[in-house]
Coordinates of C-alpha atoms in Angstrom, one line a residue:
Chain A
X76 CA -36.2 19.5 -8.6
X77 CA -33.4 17.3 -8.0
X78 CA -34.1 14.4 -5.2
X79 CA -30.0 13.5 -3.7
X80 CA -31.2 10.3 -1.7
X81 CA -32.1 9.3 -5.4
X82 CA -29.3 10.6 -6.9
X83 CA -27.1 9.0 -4.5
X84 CA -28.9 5.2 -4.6
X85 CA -28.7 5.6 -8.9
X86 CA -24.9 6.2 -8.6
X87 CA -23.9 3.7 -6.1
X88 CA -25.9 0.8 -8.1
X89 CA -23.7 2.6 -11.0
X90 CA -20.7 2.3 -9.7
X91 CA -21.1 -0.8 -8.1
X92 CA -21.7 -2.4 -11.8
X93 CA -18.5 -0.4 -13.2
X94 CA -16.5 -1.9 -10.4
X95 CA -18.1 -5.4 -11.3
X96 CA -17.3 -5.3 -15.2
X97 CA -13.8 -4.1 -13.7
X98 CA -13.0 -7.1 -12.1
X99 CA -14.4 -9.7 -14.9
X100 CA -12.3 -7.3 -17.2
X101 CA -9.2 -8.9 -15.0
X102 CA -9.7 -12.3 -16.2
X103 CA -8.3 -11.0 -19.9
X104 CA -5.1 -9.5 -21.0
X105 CA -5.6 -6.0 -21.1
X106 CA -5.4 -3.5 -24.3
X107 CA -2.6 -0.6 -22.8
X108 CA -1.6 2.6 -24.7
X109 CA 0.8 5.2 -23.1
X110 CA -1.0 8.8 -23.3
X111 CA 1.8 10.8 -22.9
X112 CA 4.6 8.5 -22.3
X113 CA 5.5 5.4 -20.5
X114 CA 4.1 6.6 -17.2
X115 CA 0.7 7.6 -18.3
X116 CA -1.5 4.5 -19.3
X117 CA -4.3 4.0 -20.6
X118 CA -6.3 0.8 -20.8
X119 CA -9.6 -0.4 -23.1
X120 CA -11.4 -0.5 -19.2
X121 CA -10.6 3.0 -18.7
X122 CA -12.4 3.9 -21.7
X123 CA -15.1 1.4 -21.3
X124 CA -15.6 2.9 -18.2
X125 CA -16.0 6.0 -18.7
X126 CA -18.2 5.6 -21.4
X127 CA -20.4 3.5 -19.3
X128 CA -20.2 6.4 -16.2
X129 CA -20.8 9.4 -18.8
X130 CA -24.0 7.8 -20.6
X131 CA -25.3 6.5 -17.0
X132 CA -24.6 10.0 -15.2
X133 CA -26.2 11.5 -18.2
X134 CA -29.6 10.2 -17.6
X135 CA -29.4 10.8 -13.8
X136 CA -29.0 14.3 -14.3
X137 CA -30.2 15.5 -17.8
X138 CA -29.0 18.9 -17.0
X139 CA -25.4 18.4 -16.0
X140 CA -22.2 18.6 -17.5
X141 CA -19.2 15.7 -17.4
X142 CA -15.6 16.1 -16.9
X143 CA -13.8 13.0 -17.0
X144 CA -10.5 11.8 -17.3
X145 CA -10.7 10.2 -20.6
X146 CA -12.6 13.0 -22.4
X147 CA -15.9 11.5 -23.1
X148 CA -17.7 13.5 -21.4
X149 CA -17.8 17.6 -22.1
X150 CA -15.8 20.4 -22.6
X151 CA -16.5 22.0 -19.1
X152 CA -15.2 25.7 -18.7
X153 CA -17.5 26.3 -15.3
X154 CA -18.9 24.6 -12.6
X155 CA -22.4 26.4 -13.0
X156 CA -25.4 24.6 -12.2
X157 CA -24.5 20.6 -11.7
X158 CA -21.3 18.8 -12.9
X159 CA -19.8 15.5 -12.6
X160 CA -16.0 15.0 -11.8
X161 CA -14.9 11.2 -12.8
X162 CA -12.4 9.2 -12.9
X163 CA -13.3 5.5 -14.7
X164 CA -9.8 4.0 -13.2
X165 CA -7.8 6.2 -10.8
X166 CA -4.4 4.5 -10.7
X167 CA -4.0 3.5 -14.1
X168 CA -0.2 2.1 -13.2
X169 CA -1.4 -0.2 -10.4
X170 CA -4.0 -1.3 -12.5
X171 CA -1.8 -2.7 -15.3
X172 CA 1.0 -3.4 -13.0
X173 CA -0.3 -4.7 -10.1
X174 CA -4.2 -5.8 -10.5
X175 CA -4.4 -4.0 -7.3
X176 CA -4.2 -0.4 -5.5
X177 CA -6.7 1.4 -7.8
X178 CA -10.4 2.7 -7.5
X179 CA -13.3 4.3 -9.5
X180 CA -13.9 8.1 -8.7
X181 CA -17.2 10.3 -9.1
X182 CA -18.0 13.7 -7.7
X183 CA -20.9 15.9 -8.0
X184 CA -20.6 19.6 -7.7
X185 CA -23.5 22.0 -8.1
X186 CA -22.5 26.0 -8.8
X187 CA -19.3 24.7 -7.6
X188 CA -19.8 23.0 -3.8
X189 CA -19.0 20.0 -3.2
X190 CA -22.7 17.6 -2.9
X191 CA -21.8 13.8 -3.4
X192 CA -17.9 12.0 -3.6
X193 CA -17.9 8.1 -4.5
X194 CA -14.5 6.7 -4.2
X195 CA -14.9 2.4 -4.9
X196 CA -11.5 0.9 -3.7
X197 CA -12.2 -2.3 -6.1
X198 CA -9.9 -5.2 -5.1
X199 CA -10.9 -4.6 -1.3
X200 CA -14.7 -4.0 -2.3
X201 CA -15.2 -0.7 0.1
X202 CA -17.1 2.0 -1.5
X203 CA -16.4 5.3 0.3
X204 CA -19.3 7.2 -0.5
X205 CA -21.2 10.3 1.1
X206 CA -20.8 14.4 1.4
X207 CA -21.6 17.1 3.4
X208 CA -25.4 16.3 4.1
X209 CA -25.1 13.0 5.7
X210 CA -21.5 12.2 6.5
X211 CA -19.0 9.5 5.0
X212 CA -19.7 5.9 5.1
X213 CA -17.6 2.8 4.2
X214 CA -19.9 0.8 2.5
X215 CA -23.2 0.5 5.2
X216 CA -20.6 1.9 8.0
X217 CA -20.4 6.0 8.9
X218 CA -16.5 6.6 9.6
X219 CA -15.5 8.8 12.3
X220 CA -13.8 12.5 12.0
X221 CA -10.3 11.1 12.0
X222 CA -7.8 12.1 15.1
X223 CA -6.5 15.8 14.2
X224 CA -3.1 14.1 13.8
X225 CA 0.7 15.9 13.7
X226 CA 3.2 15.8 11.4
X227 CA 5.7 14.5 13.6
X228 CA 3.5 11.6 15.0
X229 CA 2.0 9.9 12.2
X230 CA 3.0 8.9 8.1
X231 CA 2.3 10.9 5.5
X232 CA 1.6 10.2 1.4
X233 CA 4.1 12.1 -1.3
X234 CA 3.6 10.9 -4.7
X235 CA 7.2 9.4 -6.1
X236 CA 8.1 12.5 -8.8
X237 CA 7.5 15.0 -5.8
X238 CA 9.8 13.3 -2.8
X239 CA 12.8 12.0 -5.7
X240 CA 12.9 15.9 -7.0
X241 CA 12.4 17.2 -3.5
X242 CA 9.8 19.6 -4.8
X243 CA 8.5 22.0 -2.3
X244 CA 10.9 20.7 0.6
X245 CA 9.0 17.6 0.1
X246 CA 11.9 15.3 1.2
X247 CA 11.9 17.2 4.4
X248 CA 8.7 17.1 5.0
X249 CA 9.3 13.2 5.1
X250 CA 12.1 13.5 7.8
X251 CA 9.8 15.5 10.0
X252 CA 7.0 12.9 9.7
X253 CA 7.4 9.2 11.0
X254 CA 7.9 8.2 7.3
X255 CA 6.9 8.3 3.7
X256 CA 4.4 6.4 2.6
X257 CA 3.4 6.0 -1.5
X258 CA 0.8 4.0 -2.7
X259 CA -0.1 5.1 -6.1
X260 CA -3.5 5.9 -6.5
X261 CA -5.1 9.4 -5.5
X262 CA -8.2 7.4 -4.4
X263 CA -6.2 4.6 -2.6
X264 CA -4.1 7.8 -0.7
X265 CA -7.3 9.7 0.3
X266 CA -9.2 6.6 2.1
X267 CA -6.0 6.3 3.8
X268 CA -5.8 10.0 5.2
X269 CA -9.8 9.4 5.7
X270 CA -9.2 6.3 8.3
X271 CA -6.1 8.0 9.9
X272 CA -3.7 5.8 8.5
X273 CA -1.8 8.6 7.1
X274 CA -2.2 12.5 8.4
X275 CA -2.1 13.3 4.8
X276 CA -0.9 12.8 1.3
X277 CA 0.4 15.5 -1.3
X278 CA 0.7 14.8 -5.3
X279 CA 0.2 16.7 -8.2
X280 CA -3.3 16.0 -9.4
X281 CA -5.6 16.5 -12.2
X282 CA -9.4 17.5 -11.5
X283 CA -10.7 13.8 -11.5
X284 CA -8.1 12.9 -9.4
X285 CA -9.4 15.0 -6.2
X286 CA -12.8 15.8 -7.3
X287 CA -14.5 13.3 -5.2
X288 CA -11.9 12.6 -2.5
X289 CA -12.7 16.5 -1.9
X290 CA -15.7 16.5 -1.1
X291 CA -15.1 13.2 1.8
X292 CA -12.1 14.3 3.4
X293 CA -13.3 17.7 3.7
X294 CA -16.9 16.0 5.1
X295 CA -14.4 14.5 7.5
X296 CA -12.9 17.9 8.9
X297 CA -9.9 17.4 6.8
X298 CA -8.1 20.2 5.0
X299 CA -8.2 20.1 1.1
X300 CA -5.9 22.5 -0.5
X301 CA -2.7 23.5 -3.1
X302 CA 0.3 23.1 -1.7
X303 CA 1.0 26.8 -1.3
X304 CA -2.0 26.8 1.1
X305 CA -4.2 28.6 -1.6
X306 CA -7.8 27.1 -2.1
X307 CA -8.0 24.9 -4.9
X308 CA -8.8 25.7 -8.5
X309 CA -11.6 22.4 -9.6
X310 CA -10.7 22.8 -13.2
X311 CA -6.9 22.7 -13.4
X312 CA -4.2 20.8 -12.2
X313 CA -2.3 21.4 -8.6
X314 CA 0.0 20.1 -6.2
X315 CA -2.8 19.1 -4.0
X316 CA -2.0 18.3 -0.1
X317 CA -4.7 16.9 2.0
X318 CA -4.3 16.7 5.3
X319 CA -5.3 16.8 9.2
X320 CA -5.8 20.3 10.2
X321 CA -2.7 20.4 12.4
X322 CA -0.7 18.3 9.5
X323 CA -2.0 21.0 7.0
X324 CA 0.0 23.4 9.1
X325 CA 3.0 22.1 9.6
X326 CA 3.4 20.4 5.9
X327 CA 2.3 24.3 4.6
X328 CA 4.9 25.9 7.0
X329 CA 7.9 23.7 5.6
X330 CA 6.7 23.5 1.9
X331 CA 6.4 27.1 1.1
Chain B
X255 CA 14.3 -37.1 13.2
X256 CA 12.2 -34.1 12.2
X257 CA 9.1 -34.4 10.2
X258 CA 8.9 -31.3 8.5
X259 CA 5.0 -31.7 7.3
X260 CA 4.3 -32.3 10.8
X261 CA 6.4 -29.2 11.8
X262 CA 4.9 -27.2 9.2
X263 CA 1.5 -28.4 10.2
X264 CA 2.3 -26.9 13.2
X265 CA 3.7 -23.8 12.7
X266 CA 0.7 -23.0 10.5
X267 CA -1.7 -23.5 13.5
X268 CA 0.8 -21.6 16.1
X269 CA 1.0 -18.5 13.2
X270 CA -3.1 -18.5 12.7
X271 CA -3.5 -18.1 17.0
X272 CA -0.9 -15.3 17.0
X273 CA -2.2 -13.6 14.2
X274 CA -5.8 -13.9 16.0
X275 CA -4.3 -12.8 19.0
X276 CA -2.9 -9.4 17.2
X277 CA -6.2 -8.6 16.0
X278 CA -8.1 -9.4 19.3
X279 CA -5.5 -6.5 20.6
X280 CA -5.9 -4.1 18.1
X281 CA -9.4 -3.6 20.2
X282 CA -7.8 -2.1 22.8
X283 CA -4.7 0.9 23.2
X284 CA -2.0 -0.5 22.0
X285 CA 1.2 0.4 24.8
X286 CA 4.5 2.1 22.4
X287 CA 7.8 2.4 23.7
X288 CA 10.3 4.1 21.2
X289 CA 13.4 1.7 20.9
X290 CA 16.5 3.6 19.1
X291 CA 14.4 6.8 18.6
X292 CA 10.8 8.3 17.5
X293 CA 10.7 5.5 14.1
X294 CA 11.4 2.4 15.9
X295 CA 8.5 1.4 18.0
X296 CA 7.7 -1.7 20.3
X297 CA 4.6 -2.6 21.4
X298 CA 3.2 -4.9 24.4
X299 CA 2.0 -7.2 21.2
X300 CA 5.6 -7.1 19.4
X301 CA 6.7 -8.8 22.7
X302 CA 3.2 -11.0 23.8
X303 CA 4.1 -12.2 20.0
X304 CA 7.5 -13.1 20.5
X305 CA 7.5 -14.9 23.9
X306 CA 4.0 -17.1 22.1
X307 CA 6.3 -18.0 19.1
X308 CA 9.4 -18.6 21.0
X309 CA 7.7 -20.9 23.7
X310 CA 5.7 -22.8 20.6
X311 CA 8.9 -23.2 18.7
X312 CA 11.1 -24.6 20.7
X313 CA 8.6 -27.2 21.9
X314 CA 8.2 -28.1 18.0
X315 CA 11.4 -28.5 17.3
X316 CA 13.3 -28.7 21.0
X317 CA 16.9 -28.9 19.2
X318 CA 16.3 -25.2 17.8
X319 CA 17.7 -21.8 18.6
X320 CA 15.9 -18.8 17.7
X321 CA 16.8 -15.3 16.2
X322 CA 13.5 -12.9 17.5
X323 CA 13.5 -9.3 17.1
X324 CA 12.7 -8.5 20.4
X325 CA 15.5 -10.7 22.2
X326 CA 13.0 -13.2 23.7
X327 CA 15.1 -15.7 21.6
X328 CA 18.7 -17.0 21.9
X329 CA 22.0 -15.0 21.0
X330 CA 22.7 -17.0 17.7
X331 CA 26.0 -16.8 16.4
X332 CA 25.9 -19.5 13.9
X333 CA 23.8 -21.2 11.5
X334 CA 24.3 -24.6 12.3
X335 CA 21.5 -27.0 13.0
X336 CA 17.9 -26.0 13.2
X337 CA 17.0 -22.3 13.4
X338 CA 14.0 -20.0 13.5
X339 CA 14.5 -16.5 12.7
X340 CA 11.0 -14.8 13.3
X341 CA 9.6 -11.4 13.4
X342 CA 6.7 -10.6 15.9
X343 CA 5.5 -7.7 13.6
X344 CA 7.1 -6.9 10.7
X345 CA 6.2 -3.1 10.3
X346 CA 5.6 -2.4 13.6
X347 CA 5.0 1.7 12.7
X348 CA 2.3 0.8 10.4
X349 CA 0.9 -1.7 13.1
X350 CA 0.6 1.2 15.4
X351 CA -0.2 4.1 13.1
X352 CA -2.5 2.3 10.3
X353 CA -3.7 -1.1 12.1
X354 CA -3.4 -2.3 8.7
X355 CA -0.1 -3.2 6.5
X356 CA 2.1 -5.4 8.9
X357 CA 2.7 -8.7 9.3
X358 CA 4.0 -11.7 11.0
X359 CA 7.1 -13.5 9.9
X360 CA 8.5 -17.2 10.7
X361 CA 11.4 -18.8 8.7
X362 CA 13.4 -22.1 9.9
X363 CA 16.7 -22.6 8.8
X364 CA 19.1 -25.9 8.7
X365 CA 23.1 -25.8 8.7
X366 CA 22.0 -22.2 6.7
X367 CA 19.7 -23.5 4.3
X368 CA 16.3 -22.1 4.1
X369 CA 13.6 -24.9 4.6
X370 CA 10.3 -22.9 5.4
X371 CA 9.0 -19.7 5.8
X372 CA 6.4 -18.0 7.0
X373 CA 4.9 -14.2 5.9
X374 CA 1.2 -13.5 7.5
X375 CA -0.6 -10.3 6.5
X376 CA -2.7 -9.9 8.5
X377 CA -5.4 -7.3 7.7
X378 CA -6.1 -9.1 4.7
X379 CA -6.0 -12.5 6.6
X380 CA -3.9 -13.9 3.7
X381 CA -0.9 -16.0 5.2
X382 CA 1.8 -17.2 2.5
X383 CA 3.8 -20.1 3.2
X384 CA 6.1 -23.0 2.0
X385 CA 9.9 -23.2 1.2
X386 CA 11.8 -25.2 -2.0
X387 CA 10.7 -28.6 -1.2
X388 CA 6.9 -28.1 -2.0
X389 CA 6.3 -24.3 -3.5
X390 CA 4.7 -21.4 -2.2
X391 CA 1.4 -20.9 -1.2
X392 CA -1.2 -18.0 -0.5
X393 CA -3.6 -20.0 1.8
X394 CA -4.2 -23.2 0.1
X395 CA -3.7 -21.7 -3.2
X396 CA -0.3 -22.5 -5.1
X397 CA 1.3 -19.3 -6.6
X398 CA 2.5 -19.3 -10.0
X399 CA 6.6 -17.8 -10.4
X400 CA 6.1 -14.5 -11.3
X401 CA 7.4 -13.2 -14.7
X402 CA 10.7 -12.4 -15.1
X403 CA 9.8 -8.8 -15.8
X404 CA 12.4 -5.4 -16.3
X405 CA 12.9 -2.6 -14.0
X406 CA 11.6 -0.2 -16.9
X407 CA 8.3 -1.8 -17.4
X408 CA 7.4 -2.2 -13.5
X409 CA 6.9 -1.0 -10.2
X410 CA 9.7 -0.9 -7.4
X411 CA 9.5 -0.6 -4.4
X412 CA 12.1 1.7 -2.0
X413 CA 12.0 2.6 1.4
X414 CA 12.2 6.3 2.5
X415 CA 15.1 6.7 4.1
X416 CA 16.9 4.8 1.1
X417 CA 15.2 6.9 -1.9
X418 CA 14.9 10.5 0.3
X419 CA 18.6 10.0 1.0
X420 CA 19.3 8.8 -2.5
X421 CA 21.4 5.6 -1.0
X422 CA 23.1 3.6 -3.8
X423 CA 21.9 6.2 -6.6
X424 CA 18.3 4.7 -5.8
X425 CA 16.4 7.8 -7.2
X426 CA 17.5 6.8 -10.6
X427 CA 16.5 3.0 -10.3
X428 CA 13.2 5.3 -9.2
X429 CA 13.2 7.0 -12.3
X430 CA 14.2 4.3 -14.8
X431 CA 11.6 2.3 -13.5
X432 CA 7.6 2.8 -14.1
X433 CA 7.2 4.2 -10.6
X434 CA 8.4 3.4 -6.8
X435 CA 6.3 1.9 -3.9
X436 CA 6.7 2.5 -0.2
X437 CA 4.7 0.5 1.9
X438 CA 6.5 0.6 4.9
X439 CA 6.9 -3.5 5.9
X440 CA 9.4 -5.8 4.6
X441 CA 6.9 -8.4 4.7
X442 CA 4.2 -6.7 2.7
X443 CA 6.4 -5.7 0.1
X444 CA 8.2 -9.1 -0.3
X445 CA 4.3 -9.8 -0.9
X446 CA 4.0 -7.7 -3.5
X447 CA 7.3 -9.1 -5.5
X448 CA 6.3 -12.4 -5.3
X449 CA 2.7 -11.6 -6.3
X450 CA 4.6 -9.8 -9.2
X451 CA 2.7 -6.3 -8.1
X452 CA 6.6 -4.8 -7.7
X453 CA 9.3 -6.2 -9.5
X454 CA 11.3 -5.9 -6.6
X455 CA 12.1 -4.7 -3.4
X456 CA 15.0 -2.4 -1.7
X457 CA 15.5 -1.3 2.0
X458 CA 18.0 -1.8 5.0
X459 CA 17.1 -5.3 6.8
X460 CA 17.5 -6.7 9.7
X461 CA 17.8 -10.6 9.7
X462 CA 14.4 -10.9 11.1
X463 CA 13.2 -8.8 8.6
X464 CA 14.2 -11.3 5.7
X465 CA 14.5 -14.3 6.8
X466 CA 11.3 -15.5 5.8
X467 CA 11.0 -13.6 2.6
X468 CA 14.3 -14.6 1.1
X469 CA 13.1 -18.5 1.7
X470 CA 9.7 -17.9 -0.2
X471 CA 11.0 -15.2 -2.6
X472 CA 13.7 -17.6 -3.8
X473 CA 11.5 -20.2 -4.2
X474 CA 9.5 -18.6 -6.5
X475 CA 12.9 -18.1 -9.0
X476 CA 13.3 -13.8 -7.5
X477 CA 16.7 -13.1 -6.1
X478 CA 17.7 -12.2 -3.0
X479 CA 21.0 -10.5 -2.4
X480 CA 22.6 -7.7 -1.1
X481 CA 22.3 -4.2 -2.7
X482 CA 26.1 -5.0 -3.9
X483 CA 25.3 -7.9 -5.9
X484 CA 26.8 -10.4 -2.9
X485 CA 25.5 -12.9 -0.7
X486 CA 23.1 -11.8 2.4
X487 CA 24.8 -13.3 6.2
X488 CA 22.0 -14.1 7.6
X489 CA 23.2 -12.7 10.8
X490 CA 24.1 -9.4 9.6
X491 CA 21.8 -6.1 8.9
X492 CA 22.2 -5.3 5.0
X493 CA 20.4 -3.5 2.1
X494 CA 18.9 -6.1 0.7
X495 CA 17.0 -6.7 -2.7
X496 CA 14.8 -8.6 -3.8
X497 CA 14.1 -9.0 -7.5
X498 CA 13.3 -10.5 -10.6
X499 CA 16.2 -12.0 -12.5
X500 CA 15.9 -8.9 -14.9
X501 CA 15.3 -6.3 -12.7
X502 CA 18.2 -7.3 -9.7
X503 CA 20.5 -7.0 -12.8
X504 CA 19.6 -3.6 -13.8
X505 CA 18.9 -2.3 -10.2
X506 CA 22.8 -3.7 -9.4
X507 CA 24.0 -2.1 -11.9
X508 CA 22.6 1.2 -11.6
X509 CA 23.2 1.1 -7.9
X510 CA 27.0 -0.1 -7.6

């Protein structure tokens, strides 16, 4: 028998110690390789990271499987029974580029629903952390159902490749909203649709990319869901939008 | 005879209590009035800001005029003599729809010449100040010139209208690049090129939306020009960019 409130404390005195070898990793030059080309990096911290999650997660739930970004964890072909979804540095780009604008990502599913979501925004040391049992928190602090939020009256998140090739009416969708906002980071775009800064944020993303911030924004009463308003397949990439209710709507309506 | 450590020592102290200020009203509803249309806001604080700044700054240097955003200031037609050019909130949509990713901008001018400026972000309580006499500072800390890095190997950041519209072939410079930004303030993102987190910077500006950055920005060996390769007027709206060495050379290039 699995005991989440033990679960839960294991992983966030995990994740807190991957965030802290994170930021003493800083202090050296980093080791980069492009993965499939100059846009898609990857760093020695990545991989040091998610060696460190994969053994860690391992022992807090023998019986799971591990999907992670940097494929040291397992082949996973279902979500039966309990699986982590992780990402050791989501934002890969800012984190080379910028030392900024990245975060660390875990999920845990059992037989496919959603249980815990961790996503650690490192350089501004909030840990966004919780699920459907017991709400989201901030760090210590539980965060409010944000505003249900328009379109036309707030700022919405559209990863760079989707607005420049207008894919899905994308750029439109931009005109409609009070502006385009683009931070870089699946993580860093998710806290900001979870505190109302944004009334939503569509990219095309990779399991690990919205594994966890699935399982929070939709704990918050936000819509998670592909583009063409079609529920969301955990194991393959999408063109994810998640939104407000009433943003989810309208960005649906003009995308499709 | 001015003392410009004095003034500086000054301006400082006057930036901290209208920073405070905008934080103590973020507690509160925030009043909006649209000014040209539904993405150009004012607030009550945009203007409390202004009329603080204005009153403070002509009492530090009495032989000033002042370009404000909001009109509290003088109609300045020339450059000659002492001038502040100051922006209540710089990002005044993200002020109202985020409460997080604005800031407040001072610069002082003489006979045209940049002598201080003035950028505060204030949700990360980091102000960023100096001018080419003594450096640039983040707080008390001196910041380093930032390398002289390439469009191709960085981030740039765009603003919406400019890359949705594809203004000045922009989408390409997108493309070329590693990625573009959008964080919707002129002052955060002239943060982010001098902290060398974008290698540069383009959007339509107003003067009070640059004055400040160009003054830090070129002291910290980035260029400042606009989007033709020419000189900014000071007292003109442009598309201005701000860059590194390498990357304004490629971006005016690829844009003219």
């Amino acid at each position: 028998m699995i005991d989440l409130n033990e679960v839960d404390e294991q992983v966030q005195k995990l994740i807190i110690c991957v965030k802290n070898d994170t930021i003493e990793s800083l202090k050296q030059p980093i080791k980069v390789d492009e993965k499939t080309g100059r846009k898609d990096l990857v760093t020695t911290v990545d991989k040091h990271n998610e060696q460190m999650l994969v053994d860690a997660l391992r022992k807090i739930i023998p019986d799971s499987q591990i999907l992670g970004e940097e494929g040291f964890g397992d082949e996973v072909k279902d979500l039966n029974g309990w699986t982590w979804i992780i990402d050791p540095i989501d934002g890969t780009m800012n984190f080379v580029m910028q030392k900024n604008n990245f975060a660390i990502m875990i999920a845990l599913y059992h037989d496919g629903e959603g249980v815990l979501g961790y996503i650690f925004d490192v350089m501004n040391n909030d840990l966004y952390h919780g699920g459907p049992a017991g709400g989201v928190f901030r760090n210590q602090q539980k965060l409010k159902l944000p505003e249900n939020i328009s379109l036309k009256n707030s700022l919405i998140g559209i990863s760079g490749p989707l607005l420049i090739e207008n894919k899905y009416n994308l750029q439109n969708v931009a005109r409609v909203s009070r502006g385009p906002r683009m931070y870089g980071s699946a993580g860093i775009e998710f806290i900001a649709a979870m505190n109302g800064e944004l009334c939503g944020y569509v990219s095309y993303l990779r399991p690990w990319d919205f594994g966890a911030g699935k399982i929070l924004a939709e704990t918050l009463g936000l819509v998670v869901k592909s583009i063409d308003g079609t529920q969301l397949n955990m194991l393959s990439s999408s063109v994810v939008l998640v939104a407000t209710q009433r943003a989810s709507q309208e960005v649906i309506e003009l995308a499709n």
